[in-house]
PDB file of C-alpha atoms in Angstrom:
ATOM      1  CA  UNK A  88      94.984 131.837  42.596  1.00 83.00           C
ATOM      2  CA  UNK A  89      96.554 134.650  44.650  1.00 91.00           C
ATOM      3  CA  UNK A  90      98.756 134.622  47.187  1.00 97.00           C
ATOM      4  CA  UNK A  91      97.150 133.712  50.661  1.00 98.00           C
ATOM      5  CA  UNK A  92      98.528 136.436  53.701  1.00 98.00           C
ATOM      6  CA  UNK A  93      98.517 136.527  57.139  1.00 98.00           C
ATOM      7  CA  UNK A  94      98.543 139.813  58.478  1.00 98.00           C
ATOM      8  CA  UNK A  95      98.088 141.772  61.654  1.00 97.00           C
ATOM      9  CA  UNK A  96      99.643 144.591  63.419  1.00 98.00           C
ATOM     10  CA  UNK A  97     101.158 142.772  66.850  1.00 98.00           C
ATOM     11  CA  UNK A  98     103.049 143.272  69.790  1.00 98.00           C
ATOM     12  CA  UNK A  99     106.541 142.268  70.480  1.00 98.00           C
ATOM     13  CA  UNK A 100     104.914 139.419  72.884  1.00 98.00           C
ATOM     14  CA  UNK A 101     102.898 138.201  69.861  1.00 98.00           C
ATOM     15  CA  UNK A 102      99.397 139.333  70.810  1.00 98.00           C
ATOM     16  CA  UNK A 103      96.866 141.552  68.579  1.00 98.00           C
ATOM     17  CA  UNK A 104      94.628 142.849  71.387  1.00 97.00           C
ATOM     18  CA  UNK A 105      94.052 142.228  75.406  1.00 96.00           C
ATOM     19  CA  UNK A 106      92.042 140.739  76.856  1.00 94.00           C
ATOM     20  CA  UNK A 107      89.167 142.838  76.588  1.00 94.00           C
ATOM     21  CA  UNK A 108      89.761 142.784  73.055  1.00 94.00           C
ATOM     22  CA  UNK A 109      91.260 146.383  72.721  1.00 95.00           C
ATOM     23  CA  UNK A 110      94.316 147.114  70.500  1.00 96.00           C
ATOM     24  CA  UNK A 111      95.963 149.683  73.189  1.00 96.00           C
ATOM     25  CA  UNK A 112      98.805 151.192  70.908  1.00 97.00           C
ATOM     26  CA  UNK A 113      99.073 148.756  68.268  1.00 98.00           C
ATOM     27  CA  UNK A 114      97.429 150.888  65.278  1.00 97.00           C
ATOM     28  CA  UNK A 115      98.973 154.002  66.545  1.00 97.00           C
ATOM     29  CA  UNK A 116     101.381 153.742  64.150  1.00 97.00           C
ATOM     30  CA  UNK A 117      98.552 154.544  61.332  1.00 96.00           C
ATOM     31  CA  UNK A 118      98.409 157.772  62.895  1.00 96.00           C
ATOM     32  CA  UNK A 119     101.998 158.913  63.708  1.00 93.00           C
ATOM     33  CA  UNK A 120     103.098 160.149  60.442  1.00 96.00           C
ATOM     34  CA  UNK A 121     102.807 162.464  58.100  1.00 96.00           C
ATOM     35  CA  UNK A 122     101.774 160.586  54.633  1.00 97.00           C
ATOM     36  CA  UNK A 123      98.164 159.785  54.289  1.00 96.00           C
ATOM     37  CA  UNK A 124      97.937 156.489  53.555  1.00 93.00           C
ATOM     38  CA  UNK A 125      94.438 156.639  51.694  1.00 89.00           C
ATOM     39  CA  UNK A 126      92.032 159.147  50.510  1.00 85.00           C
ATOM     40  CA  UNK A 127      90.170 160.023  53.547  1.00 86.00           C
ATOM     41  CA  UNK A 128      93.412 161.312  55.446  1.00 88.00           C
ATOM     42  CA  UNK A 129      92.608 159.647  58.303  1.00 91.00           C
ATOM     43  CA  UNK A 130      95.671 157.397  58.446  1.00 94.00           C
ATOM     44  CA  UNK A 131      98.986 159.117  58.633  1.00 97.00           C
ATOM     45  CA  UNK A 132     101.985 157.011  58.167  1.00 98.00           C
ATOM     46  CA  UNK A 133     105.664 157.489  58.013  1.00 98.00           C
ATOM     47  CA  UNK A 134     107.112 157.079  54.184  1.00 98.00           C
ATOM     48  CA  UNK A 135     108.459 153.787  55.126  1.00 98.00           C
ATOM     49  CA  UNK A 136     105.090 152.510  56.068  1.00 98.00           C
ATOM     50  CA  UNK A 137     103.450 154.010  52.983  1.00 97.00           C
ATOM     51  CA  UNK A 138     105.847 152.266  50.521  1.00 98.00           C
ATOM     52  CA  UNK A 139     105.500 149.468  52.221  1.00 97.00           C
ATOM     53  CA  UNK A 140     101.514 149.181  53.054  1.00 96.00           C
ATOM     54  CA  UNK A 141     100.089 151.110  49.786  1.00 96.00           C
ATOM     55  CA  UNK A 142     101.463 148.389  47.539  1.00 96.00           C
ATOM     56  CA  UNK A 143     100.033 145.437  49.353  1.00 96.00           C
ATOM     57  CA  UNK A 144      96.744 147.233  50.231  1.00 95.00           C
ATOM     58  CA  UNK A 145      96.270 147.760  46.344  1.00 95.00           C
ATOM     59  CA  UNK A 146      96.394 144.042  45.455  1.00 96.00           C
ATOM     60  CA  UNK A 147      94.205 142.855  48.046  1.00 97.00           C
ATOM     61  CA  UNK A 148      91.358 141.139  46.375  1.00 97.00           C
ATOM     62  CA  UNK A 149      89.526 139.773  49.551  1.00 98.00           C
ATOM     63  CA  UNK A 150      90.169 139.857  53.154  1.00 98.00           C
ATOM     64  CA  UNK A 151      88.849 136.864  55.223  1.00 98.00           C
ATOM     65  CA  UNK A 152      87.825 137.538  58.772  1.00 98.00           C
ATOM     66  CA  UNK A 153      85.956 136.071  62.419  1.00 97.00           C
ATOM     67  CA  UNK A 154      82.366 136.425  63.407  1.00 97.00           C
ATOM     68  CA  UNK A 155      84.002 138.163  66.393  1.00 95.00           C
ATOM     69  CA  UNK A 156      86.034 140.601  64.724  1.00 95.00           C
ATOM     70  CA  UNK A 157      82.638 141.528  62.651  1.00 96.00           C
ATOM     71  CA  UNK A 158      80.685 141.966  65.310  1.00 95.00           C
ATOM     72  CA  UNK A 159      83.779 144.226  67.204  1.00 93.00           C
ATOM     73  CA  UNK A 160      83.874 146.472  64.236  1.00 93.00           C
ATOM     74  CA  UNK A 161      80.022 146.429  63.788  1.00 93.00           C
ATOM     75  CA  UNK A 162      80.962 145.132  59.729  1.00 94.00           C
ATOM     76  CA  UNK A 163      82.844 148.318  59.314  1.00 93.00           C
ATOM     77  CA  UNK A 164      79.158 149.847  58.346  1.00 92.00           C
ATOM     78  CA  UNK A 165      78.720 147.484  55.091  1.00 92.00           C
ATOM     79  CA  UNK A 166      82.182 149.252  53.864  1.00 90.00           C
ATOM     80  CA  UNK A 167      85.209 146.763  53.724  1.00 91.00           C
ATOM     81  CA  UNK A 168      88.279 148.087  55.555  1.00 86.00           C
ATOM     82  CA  UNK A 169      90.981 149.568  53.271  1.00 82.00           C
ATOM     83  CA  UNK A 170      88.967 149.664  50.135  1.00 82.00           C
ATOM     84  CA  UNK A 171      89.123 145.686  49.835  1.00 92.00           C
ATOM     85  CA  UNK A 172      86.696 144.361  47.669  1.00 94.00           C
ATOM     86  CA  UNK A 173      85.393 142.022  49.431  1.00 97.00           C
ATOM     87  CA  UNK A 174      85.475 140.520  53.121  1.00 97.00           C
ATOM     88  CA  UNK A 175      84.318 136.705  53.299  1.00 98.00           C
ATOM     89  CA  UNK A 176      83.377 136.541  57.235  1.00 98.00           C
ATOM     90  CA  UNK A 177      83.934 132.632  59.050  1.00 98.00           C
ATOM     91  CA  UNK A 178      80.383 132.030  61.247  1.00 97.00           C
ATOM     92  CA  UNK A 179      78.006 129.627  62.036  1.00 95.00           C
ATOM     93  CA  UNK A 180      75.073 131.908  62.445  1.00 95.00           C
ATOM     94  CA  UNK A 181      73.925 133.818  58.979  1.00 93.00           C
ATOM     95  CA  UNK A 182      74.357 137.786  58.210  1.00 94.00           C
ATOM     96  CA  UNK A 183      72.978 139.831  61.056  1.00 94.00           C
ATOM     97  CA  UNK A 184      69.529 141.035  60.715  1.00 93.00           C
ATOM     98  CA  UNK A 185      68.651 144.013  58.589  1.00 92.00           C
ATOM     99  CA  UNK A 186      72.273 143.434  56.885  1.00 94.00           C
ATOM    100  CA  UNK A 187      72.130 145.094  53.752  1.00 93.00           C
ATOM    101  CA  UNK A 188      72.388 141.968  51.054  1.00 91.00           C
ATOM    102  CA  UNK A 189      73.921 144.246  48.632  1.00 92.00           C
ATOM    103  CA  UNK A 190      77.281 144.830  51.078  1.00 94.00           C
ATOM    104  CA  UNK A 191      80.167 143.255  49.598  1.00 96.00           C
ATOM    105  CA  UNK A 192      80.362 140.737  53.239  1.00 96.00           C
ATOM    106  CA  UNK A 193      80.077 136.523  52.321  1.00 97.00           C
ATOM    107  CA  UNK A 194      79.150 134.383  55.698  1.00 97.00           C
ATOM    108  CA  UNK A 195      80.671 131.308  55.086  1.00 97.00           C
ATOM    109  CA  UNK A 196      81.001 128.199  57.877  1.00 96.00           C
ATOM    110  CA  UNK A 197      84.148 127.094  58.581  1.00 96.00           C
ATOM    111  CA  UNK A 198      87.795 128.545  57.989  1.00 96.00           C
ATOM    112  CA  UNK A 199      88.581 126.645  55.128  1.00 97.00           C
ATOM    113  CA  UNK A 200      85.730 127.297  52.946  1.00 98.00           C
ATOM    114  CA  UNK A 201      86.181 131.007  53.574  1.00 98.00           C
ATOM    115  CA  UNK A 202      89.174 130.575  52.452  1.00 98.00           C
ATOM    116  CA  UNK A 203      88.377 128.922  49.182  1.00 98.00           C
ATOM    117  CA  UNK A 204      85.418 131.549  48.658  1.00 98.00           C
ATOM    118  CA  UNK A 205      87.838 134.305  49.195  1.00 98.00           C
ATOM    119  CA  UNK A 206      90.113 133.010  46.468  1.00 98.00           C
ATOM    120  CA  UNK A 207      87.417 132.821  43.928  1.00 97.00           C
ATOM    121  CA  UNK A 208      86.538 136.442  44.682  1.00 97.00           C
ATOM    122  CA  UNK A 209      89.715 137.220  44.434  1.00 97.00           C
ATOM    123  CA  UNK A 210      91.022 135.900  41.511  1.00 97.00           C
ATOM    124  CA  UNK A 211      94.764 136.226  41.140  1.00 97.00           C
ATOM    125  CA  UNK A 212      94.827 139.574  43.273  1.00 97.00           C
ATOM    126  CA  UNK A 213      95.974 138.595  47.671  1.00 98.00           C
ATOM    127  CA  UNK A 214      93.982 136.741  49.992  1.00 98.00           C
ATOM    128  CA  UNK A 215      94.243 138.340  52.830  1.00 98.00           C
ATOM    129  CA  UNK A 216      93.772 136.730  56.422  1.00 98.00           C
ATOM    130  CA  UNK A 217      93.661 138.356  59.537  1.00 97.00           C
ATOM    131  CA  UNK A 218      95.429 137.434  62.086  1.00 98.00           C
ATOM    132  CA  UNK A 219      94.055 135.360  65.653  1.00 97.00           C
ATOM    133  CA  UNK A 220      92.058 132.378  65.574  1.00 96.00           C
ATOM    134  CA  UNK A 221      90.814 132.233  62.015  1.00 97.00           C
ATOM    135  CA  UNK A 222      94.398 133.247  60.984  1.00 97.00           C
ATOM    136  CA  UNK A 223      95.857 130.407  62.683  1.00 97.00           C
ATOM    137  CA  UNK A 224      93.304 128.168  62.165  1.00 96.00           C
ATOM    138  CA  UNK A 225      94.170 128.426  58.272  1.00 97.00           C
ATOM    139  CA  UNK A 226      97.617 128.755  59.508  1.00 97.00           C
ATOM    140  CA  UNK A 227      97.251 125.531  61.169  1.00 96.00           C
ATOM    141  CA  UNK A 228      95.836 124.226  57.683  1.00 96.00           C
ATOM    142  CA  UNK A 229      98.938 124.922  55.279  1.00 96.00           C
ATOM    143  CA  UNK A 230      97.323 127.384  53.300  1.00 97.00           C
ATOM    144  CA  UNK A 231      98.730 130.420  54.086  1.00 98.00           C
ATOM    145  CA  UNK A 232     101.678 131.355  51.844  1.00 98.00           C
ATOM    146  CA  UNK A 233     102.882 134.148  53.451  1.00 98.00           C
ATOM    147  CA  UNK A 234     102.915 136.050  57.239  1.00 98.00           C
ATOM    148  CA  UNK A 235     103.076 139.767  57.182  1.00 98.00           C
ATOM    149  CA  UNK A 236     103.449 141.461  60.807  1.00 98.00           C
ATOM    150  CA  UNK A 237     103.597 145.104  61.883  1.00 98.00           C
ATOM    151  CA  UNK A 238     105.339 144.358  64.925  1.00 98.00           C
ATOM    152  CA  UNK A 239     104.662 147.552  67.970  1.00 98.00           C
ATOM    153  CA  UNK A 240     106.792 148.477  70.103  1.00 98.00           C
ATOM    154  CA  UNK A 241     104.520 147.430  73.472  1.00 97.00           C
ATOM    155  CA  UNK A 242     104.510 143.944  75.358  1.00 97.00           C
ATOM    156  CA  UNK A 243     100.856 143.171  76.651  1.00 97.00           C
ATOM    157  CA  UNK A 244     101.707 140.056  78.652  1.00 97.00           C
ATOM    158  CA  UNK A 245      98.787 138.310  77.816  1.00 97.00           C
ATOM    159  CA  UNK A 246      95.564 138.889  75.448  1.00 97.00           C
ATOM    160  CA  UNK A 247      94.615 137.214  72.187  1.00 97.00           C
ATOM    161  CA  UNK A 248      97.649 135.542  70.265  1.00 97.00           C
ATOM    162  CA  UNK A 249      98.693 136.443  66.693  1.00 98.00           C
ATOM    163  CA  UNK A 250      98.320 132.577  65.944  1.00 97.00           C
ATOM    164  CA  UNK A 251      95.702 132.033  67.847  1.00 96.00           C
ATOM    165  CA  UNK A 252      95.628 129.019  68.932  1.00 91.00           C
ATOM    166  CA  UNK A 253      98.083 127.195  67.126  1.00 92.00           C
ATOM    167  CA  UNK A 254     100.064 124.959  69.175  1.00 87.00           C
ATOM    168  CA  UNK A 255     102.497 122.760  66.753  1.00 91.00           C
ATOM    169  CA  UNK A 256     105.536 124.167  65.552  1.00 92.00           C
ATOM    170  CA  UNK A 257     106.017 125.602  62.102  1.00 93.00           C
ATOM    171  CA  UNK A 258     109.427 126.967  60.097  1.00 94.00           C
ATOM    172  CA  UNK A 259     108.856 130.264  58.046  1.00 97.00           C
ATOM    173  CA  UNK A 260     111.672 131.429  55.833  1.00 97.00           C
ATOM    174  CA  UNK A 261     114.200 134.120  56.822  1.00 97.00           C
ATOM    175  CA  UNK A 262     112.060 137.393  56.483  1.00 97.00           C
ATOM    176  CA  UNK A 263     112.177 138.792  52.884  1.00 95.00           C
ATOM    177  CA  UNK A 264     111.177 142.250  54.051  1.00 95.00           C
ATOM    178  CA  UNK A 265     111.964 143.813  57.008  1.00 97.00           C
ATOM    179  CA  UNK A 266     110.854 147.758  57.079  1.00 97.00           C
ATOM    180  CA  UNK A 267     111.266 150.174  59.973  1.00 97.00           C
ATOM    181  CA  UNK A 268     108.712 152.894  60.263  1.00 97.00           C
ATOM    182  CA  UNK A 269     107.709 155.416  62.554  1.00 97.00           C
ATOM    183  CA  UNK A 270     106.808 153.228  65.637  1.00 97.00           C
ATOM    184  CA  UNK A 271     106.464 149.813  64.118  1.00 98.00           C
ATOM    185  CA  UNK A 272     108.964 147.185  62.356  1.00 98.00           C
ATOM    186  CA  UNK A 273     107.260 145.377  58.985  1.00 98.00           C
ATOM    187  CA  UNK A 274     108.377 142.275  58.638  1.00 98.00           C
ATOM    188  CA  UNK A 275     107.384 139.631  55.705  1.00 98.00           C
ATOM    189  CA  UNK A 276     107.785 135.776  55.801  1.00 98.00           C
ATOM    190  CA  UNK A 277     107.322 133.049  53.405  1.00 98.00           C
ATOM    191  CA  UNK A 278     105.608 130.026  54.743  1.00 97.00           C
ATOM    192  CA  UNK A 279     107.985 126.820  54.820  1.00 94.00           C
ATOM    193  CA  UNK A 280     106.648 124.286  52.551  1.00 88.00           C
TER     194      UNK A 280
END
């Protein structure tokens, strides 16, 4: 199996959005450089971000996500974000109505199970989690191997929480990566076993 990721861009105060669910700055820096980081030329990144993001964007097999997020990003119109395969989406209630069957989405119930379909999906290629309450609900489960952050320079004082709702404490290794692009500080940690 591949390796399971948490990842989010965050704030220094640890949130991913307010609390009306908006970003404010955080993805900014995907559109303060000068290096397109994927064919459409959207996203513009410094160099240090491409090096850093292109590699792990190309091994991502499938990316596991909330109902919530979904529905906030209207299931990116059928198309995964970032040209991941596949996105396995945690719910209780089935694909929305008139959702395409042939869209590479998987509703599955509960976070752990998502998890589990993600990895088969995947194969040996990255799990990737996104970070908030699914994210630390597998967080919360041991069975995330690694925590990647893009940490922005803004403090929100409040809003929804990286972890979510994790509440325990739990060690990480001294960051193996630590990148500084334009606007934005990567960091990578290994999950403490």
């Amino acid at each position: 199996m591949g390796t399971v990721v948490m990842y989010g861009s965050v704030s220094v105060d640890g949130f991913i959005a307010d609390e009306n669910d908006q970003p404010g700055p955080l993805f900014d820096w995907l559109l303060g450089g000068d290096v397109p980081l994927d064919e459409s030329g959207a996203l513009k990144v410094s160099q240090e971000s491409y090096d850093y993001i292109r590699p792990y964007w190309d091994q991502i097999g499938a990316t596991v996500v909330g109902r919530h997020v979904f529905d906030l990003t209207d299931g990116w119109g059928g198309k995964p974000p970032g040209g991941v395969d596949h996105v396995v989406v945690v719910t209780h209630r089935p694909a929305p109505e008139g959702w395409d069957p042939e869209a590479p989405f998987h509703f599955v119930d509960g976070s752990e199970a998502a998890v589990a379909k993600a990895q088969e999906l995947a194969g040996h290629r990255i799990v990737e989690i996104a970070a908030g309450d699914v994210g630390g609900q597998v967080f919360a489960a041991g069975l995330v191997d690694e925590v990647r952050m893009d940490v922005v320079p803004v403090v929100f004082g409040s809003g929804k929480r990286y972890f979510g709702s994790v509440h325990a404490p739990h060690l990480l290794e001294d960051p193996d990566v630590v990148t500084l692009g334009h606007r934005v500080l990567h960091l990578r940690y290994r999950v403490r076993r």
